[in-house]
PDB file of C-alpha atoms in Angstrom:
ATOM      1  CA  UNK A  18      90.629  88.782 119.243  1.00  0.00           C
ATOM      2  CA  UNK A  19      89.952  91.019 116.459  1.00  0.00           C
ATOM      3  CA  UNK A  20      86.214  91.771 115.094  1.00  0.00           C
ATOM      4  CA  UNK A  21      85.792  93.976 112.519  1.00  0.00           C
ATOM      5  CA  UNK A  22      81.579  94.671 111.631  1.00  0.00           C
ATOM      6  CA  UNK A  23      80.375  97.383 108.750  1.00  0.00           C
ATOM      7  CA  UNK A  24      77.480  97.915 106.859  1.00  0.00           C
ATOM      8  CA  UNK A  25      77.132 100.348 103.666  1.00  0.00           C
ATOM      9  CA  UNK A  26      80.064 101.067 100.637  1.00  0.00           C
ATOM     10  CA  UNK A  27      82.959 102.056 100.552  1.00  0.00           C
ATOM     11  CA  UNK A  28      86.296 100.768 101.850  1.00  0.00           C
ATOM     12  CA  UNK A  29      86.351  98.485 104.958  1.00  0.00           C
ATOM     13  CA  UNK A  30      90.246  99.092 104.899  1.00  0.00           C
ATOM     14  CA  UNK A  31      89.834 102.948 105.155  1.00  0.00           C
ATOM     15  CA  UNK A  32      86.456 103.257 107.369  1.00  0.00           C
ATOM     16  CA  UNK A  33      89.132 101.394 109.866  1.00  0.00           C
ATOM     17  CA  UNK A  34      91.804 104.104 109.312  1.00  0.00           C
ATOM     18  CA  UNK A  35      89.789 106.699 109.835  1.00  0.00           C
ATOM     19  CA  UNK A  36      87.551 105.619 112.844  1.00  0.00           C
ATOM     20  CA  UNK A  37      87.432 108.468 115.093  1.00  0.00           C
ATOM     21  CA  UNK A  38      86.799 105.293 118.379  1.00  0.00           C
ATOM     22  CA  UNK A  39      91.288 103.893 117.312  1.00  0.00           C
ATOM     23  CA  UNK A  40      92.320 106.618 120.097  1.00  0.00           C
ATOM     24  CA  UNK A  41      90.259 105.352 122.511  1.00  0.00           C
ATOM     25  CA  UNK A  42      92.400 102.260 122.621  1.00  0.00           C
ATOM     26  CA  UNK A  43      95.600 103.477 122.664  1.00  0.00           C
ATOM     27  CA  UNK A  44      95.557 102.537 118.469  1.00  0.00           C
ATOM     28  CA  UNK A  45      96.872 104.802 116.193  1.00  0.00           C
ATOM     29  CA  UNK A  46      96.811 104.513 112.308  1.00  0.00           C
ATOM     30  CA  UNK A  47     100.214 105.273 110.862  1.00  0.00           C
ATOM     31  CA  UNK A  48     100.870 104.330 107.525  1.00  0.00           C
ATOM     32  CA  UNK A  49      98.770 103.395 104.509  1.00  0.00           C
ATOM     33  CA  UNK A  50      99.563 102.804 100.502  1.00  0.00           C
ATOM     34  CA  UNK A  51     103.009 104.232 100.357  1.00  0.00           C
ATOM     35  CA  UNK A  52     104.192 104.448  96.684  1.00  0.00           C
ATOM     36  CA  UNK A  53     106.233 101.199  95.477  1.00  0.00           C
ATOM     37  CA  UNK A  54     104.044  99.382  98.178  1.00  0.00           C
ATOM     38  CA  UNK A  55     101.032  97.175  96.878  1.00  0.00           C
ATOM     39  CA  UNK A  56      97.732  98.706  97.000  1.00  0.00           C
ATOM     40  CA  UNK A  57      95.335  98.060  99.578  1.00  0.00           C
ATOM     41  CA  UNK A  58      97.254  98.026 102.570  1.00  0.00           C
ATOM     42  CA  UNK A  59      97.643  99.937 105.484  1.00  0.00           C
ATOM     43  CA  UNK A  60      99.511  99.817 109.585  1.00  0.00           C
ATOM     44  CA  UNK A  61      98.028 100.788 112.942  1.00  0.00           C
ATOM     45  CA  UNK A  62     100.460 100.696 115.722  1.00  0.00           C
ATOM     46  CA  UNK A  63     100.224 100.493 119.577  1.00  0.00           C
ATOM     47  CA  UNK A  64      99.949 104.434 121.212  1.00  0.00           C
ATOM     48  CA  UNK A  65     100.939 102.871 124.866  1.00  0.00           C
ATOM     49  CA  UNK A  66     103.816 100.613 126.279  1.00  0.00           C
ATOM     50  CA  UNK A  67     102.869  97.785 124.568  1.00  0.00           C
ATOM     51  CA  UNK A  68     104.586  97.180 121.529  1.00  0.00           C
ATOM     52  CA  UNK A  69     102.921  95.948 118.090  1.00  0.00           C
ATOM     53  CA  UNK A  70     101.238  96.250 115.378  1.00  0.00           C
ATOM     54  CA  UNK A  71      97.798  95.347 112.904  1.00  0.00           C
ATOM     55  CA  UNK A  72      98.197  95.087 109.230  1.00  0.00           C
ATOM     56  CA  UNK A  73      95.792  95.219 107.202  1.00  0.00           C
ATOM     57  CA  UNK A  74      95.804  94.343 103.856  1.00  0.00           C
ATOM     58  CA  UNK A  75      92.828  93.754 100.983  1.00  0.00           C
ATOM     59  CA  UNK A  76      92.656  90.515  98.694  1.00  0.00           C
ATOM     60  CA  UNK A  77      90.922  91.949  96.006  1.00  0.00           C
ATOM     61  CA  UNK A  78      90.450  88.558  94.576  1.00  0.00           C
ATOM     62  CA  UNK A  79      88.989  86.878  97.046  1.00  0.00           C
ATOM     63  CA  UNK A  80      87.276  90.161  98.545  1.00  0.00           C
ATOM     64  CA  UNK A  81      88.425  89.458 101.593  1.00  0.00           C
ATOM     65  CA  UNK A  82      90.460  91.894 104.516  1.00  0.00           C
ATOM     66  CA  UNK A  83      93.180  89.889 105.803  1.00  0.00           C
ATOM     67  CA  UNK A  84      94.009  91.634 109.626  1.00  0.00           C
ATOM     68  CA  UNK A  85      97.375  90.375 110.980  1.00  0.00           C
ATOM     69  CA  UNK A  86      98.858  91.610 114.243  1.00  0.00           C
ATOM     70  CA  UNK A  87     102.182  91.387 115.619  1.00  0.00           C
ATOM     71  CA  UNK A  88     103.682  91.419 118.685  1.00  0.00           C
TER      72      UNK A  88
END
């Protein structure tokens, strides 16, 4: 299970990247808006031996984060 809880402005997508707490659980952010790519999306991989992945990626219409991970 994913939960994701902020308060305040700003960027839920980047206050994620840039949590200093990602390390702690073998998470590490790798990639985020790469030119060509569509904005508002961003990749934090596995550090340890298990393999996978969390996308994240903003719906700016619906203002919603969607949070996918894969195995």
């Amino acid at each position: 299970m994913i939960q994701v809880i902020t308060s305040g402005r700003g960027s839920l997508r980047e206050k994620i990247m840039s949590d200093q707490r990602l390390g702690k659980f073998g998470l590490i952010p790798t990639e985020h808006q790469r030119p060509g790519r569509p904005h508002g999306w961003a990749k934090i991989h596995s550090a340890r031996e298990a393999h996978g992945a969390i996308n994240l990626e903003w719906h700016g219409r619906s203002g919603t984060l969607i949070c996918r991970v894969v195995t």
